[in-house]
């Protein structure tokens, strides 16, 4: 069943609205939750909670694509569960991913706090849009879907060493990119008040949004 048809089931409040996305994306959702939590019961709970959250959100929301919409909810719920777990239950596999990205973030805040920061999220989205399709897929599979090196290598038909090297180069690019943005931000703060800087950032975002809507094309 196509995503548009499933979304229509939610608007109709059909009982199939829960069953169809679970049937189509349940495996992917459990994989995302499982790699973050490393606990089958916790992962299953997050997937069920995500499906209920989608039921409560649609309507009024009408996402263009159901898969990223559902996966984002699963991931956010899994991260909340991850933080609520005791230190003894922390998932080493997910900690490795956080450690990989920590070198890209020049800040005293934790990686989790940085990822949840709105401005950093916007910068990450801009960074991803600047990548070619293959690098974008590789980065997202590693740091969004939490896939292992062997899984990515199989999906993209690359050697494991090639995946490791490419990810390292992408992290270096991200580090340089964020460093340039931070330097630009510090220079802006010197030339204006914080309120003026915030206003300038908002105006730039509005201009970028209008430019995308009028002549640009999103990928």
PDB file of C-alpha atoms in Angstrom, residues 77-219:
ATOM      1  CA  UNK A  77      11.173   8.390  21.399  1.00  0.00           C
ATOM      2  CA  UNK A  78      14.115   5.992  21.420  1.00  0.00           C
ATOM      3  CA  UNK A  79      16.516   8.808  22.304  1.00  0.00           C
ATOM      4  CA  UNK A  80      14.274   9.877  25.190  1.00  0.00           C
ATOM      5  CA  UNK A  81      14.183   6.291  26.405  1.00  0.00           C
ATOM      6  CA  UNK A  82      17.938   6.035  25.967  1.00  0.00           C
ATOM      7  CA  UNK A  83      18.502   9.038  28.221  1.00  0.00           C
ATOM      8  CA  UNK A  84      16.107   7.720  30.860  1.00  0.00           C
ATOM      9  CA  UNK A  85      17.897   4.386  31.124  1.00  0.00           C
ATOM     10  CA  UNK A  86      20.482   3.880  33.823  1.00  0.00           C
ATOM     11  CA  UNK A  87      24.183   4.229  33.048  1.00  0.00           C
ATOM     12  CA  UNK A  88      24.584   0.463  33.339  1.00  0.00           C
ATOM     13  CA  UNK A  89      22.149  -0.051  30.479  1.00  0.00           C
ATOM     14  CA  UNK A  90      23.701   2.445  28.077  1.00  0.00           C
ATOM     15  CA  UNK A  91      24.148   1.060  24.608  1.00  0.00           C
ATOM     16  CA  UNK A  92      27.807   0.849  23.635  1.00  0.00           C
ATOM     17  CA  UNK A  93      26.959   0.721  19.921  1.00  0.00           C
ATOM     18  CA  UNK A  94      25.101   4.030  20.055  1.00  0.00           C
ATOM     19  CA  UNK A  95      27.790   5.545  22.287  1.00  0.00           C
ATOM     20  CA  UNK A  96      30.295   4.798  19.519  1.00  0.00           C
ATOM     21  CA  UNK A  97      28.230   6.861  17.065  1.00  0.00           C
ATOM     22  CA  UNK A  98      28.103   9.749  19.526  1.00  0.00           C
ATOM     23  CA  UNK A  99      31.844   9.559  20.070  1.00  0.00           C
ATOM     24  CA  UNK A 100      32.428   9.660  16.307  1.00  0.00           C
ATOM     25  CA  UNK A 101      30.457  12.886  15.998  1.00  0.00           C
ATOM     26  CA  UNK A 102      31.811  14.468  19.190  1.00  0.00           C
ATOM     27  CA  UNK A 103      35.049  15.468  17.439  1.00  0.00           C
ATOM     28  CA  UNK A 104      33.035  17.539  14.972  1.00  0.00           C
ATOM     29  CA  UNK A 105      31.465  19.664  17.722  1.00  0.00           C
ATOM     30  CA  UNK A 106      33.707  22.238  19.367  1.00  0.00           C
ATOM     31  CA  UNK A 107      31.620  22.813  22.461  1.00  0.00           C
ATOM     32  CA  UNK A 108      31.415  21.946  26.123  1.00  0.00           C
ATOM     33  CA  UNK A 109      27.916  20.599  25.664  1.00  0.00           C
ATOM     34  CA  UNK A 110      27.235  16.935  25.223  1.00  0.00           C
ATOM     35  CA  UNK A 111      26.661  15.521  21.756  1.00  0.00           C
ATOM     36  CA  UNK A 112      23.062  14.671  22.646  1.00  0.00           C
ATOM     37  CA  UNK A 113      22.386  18.289  23.669  1.00  0.00           C
ATOM     38  CA  UNK A 114      24.031  19.576  20.506  1.00  0.00           C
ATOM     39  CA  UNK A 115      21.982  17.288  18.273  1.00  0.00           C
ATOM     40  CA  UNK A 116      18.784  18.522  19.910  1.00  0.00           C
ATOM     41  CA  UNK A 117      19.818  22.177  19.470  1.00  0.00           C
ATOM     42  CA  UNK A 118      17.697  23.766  16.782  1.00  0.00           C
ATOM     43  CA  UNK A 119      20.404  25.810  15.105  1.00  0.00           C
ATOM     44  CA  UNK A 120      22.770  22.854  14.912  1.00  0.00           C
ATOM     45  CA  UNK A 121      20.000  20.766  13.384  1.00  0.00           C
ATOM     46  CA  UNK A 122      19.548  23.440  10.727  1.00  0.00           C
ATOM     47  CA  UNK A 123      23.281  23.463  10.020  1.00  0.00           C
ATOM     48  CA  UNK A 124      23.335  19.673   9.732  1.00  0.00           C
ATOM     49  CA  UNK A 125      20.462  19.808   7.257  1.00  0.00           C
ATOM     50  CA  UNK A 126      22.303  22.419   5.208  1.00  0.00           C
ATOM     51  CA  UNK A 127      25.465  20.299   5.319  1.00  0.00           C
ATOM     52  CA  UNK A 128      23.566  17.235   4.120  1.00  0.00           C
ATOM     53  CA  UNK A 129      21.956  19.146   1.256  1.00  0.00           C
ATOM     54  CA  UNK A 130      25.421  20.153   0.044  1.00  0.00           C
ATOM     55  CA  UNK A 131      26.589  16.527  -0.175  1.00  0.00           C
ATOM     56  CA  UNK A 132      26.203  14.401  -3.251  1.00  0.00           C
ATOM     57  CA  UNK A 133      23.567  11.680  -3.110  1.00  0.00           C
ATOM     58  CA  UNK A 134      25.919   8.825  -2.227  1.00  0.00           C
ATOM     59  CA  UNK A 135      27.633  10.670   0.634  1.00  0.00           C
ATOM     60  CA  UNK A 136      24.285  11.868   1.960  1.00  0.00           C
ATOM     61  CA  UNK A 137      22.908   8.334   2.006  1.00  0.00           C
ATOM     62  CA  UNK A 138      26.064   7.045   3.680  1.00  0.00           C
ATOM     63  CA  UNK A 139      25.961   9.725   6.398  1.00  0.00           C
ATOM     64  CA  UNK A 140      22.250   9.276   7.073  1.00  0.00           C
ATOM     65  CA  UNK A 141      22.483   5.498   7.216  1.00  0.00           C
ATOM     66  CA  UNK A 142      25.265   5.738   9.791  1.00  0.00           C
ATOM     67  CA  UNK A 143      24.116   8.592  12.007  1.00  0.00           C
ATOM     68  CA  UNK A 144      20.343   8.613  11.510  1.00  0.00           C
ATOM     69  CA  UNK A 145      19.429   4.963  11.016  1.00  0.00           C
ATOM     70  CA  UNK A 146      22.402   3.834  13.160  1.00  0.00           C
ATOM     71  CA  UNK A 147      23.481   1.135  10.722  1.00  0.00           C
ATOM     72  CA  UNK A 148      26.738  -0.697  11.305  1.00  0.00           C
ATOM     73  CA  UNK A 149      29.726  -0.452   8.964  1.00  0.00           C
ATOM     74  CA  UNK A 150      29.058  -3.943   7.510  1.00  0.00           C
ATOM     75  CA  UNK A 151      25.380  -3.088   6.912  1.00  0.00           C
ATOM     76  CA  UNK A 152      26.255   0.125   5.099  1.00  0.00           C
ATOM     77  CA  UNK A 153      28.920  -1.629   3.050  1.00  0.00           C
ATOM     78  CA  UNK A 154      26.384  -4.218   1.928  1.00  0.00           C
ATOM     79  CA  UNK A 155      23.690  -1.641   1.168  1.00  0.00           C
ATOM     80  CA  UNK A 156      25.988   0.575  -0.902  1.00  0.00           C
ATOM     81  CA  UNK A 157      28.107  -2.233  -2.351  1.00  0.00           C
ATOM     82  CA  UNK A 158      31.289  -0.815  -0.872  1.00  0.00           C
ATOM     83  CA  UNK A 159      34.097  -2.429   1.076  1.00  0.00           C
ATOM     84  CA  UNK A 160      34.019  -1.926   4.832  1.00  0.00           C
ATOM     85  CA  UNK A 161      37.302  -0.048   4.705  1.00  0.00           C
ATOM     86  CA  UNK A 162      35.933   2.261   1.999  1.00  0.00           C
ATOM     87  CA  UNK A 163      32.932   3.024   4.225  1.00  0.00           C
ATOM     88  CA  UNK A 164      35.184   3.816   7.191  1.00  0.00           C
ATOM     89  CA  UNK A 165      37.405   6.087   5.114  1.00  0.00           C
ATOM     90  CA  UNK A 166      34.441   7.878   3.557  1.00  0.00           C
ATOM     91  CA  UNK A 167      32.770   8.425   6.929  1.00  0.00           C
ATOM     92  CA  UNK A 168      36.013   9.800   8.344  1.00  0.00           C
ATOM     93  CA  UNK A 169      36.264  12.275   5.462  1.00  0.00           C
ATOM     94  CA  UNK A 170      32.637  13.286   5.922  1.00  0.00           C
ATOM     95  CA  UNK A 171      33.194  13.916   9.621  1.00  0.00           C
ATOM     96  CA  UNK A 172      36.210  16.062   8.772  1.00  0.00           C
ATOM     97  CA  UNK A 173      34.104  18.017   6.274  1.00  0.00           C
ATOM     98  CA  UNK A 174      31.383  18.476   8.881  1.00  0.00           C
ATOM     99  CA  UNK A 175      33.929  19.656  11.436  1.00  0.00           C
ATOM    100  CA  UNK A 176      35.303  22.255   9.018  1.00  0.00           C
ATOM    101  CA  UNK A 177      31.796  23.301   7.978  1.00  0.00           C
ATOM    102  CA  UNK A 178      30.610  23.852  11.554  1.00  0.00           C
ATOM    103  CA  UNK A 179      33.879  25.607  12.395  1.00  0.00           C
ATOM    104  CA  UNK A 180      33.354  28.064   9.561  1.00  0.00           C
ATOM    105  CA  UNK A 181      29.778  28.703  10.689  1.00  0.00           C
ATOM    106  CA  UNK A 182      30.919  29.269  14.267  1.00  0.00           C
ATOM    107  CA  UNK A 183      33.614  31.709  13.146  1.00  0.00           C
ATOM    108  CA  UNK A 184      31.030  33.561  11.052  1.00  0.00           C
ATOM    109  CA  UNK A 185      28.713  33.708  14.054  1.00  0.00           C
ATOM    110  CA  UNK A 186      31.433  35.153  16.302  1.00  0.00           C
ATOM    111  CA  UNK A 187      32.243  37.809  13.710  1.00  0.00           C
ATOM    112  CA  UNK A 188      28.563  38.689  13.439  1.00  0.00           C
ATOM    113  CA  UNK A 189      28.305  39.068  17.209  1.00  0.00           C
ATOM    114  CA  UNK A 190      31.166  41.606  17.113  1.00  0.00           C
ATOM    115  CA  UNK A 191      29.345  43.735  14.567  1.00  0.00           C
ATOM    116  CA  UNK A 192      25.889  43.757  16.103  1.00  0.00           C
ATOM    117  CA  UNK A 193      23.839  43.178  19.224  1.00  0.00           C
ATOM    118  CA  UNK A 194      22.575  39.654  19.968  1.00  0.00           C
ATOM    119  CA  UNK A 195      19.071  40.778  19.051  1.00  0.00           C
ATOM    120  CA  UNK A 196      20.312  42.146  15.729  1.00  0.00           C
ATOM    121  CA  UNK A 197      22.215  38.932  15.075  1.00  0.00           C
ATOM    122  CA  UNK A 198      19.150  36.829  15.804  1.00  0.00           C
ATOM    123  CA  UNK A 199      17.064  39.058  13.548  1.00  0.00           C
ATOM    124  CA  UNK A 200      19.666  38.734  10.808  1.00  0.00           C
ATOM    125  CA  UNK A 201      19.659  34.940  11.078  1.00  0.00           C
ATOM    126  CA  UNK A 202      15.862  34.905  10.922  1.00  0.00           C
ATOM    127  CA  UNK A 203      15.866  37.156   7.848  1.00  0.00           C
ATOM    128  CA  UNK A 204      18.455  34.962   6.120  1.00  0.00           C
ATOM    129  CA  UNK A 205      16.380  31.868   6.827  1.00  0.00           C
ATOM    130  CA  UNK A 206      13.267  33.600   5.455  1.00  0.00           C
ATOM    131  CA  UNK A 207      15.163  34.642   2.331  1.00  0.00           C
ATOM    132  CA  UNK A 208      16.472  31.105   1.846  1.00  0.00           C
ATOM    133  CA  UNK A 209      12.968  29.702   2.305  1.00  0.00           C
ATOM    134  CA  UNK A 210      11.492  32.145  -0.211  1.00  0.00           C
ATOM    135  CA  UNK A 211      14.271  31.387  -2.656  1.00  0.00           C
ATOM    136  CA  UNK A 212      13.604  27.676  -2.386  1.00  0.00           C
ATOM    137  CA  UNK A 213       9.895  28.161  -2.801  1.00  0.00           C
ATOM    138  CA  UNK A 214      10.154  30.464  -5.815  1.00  0.00           C
ATOM    139  CA  UNK A 215      12.949  29.052  -7.903  1.00  0.00           C
ATOM    140  CA  UNK A 216      14.780  26.331  -6.031  1.00  0.00           C
ATOM    141  CA  UNK A 217      14.027  22.684  -5.943  1.00  0.00           C
ATOM    142  CA  UNK A 218      14.399  20.545  -2.868  1.00  0.00           C
ATOM    143  CA  UNK A 219      15.938  17.102  -3.056  1.00  0.00           C
TER     144      UNK A 219
END
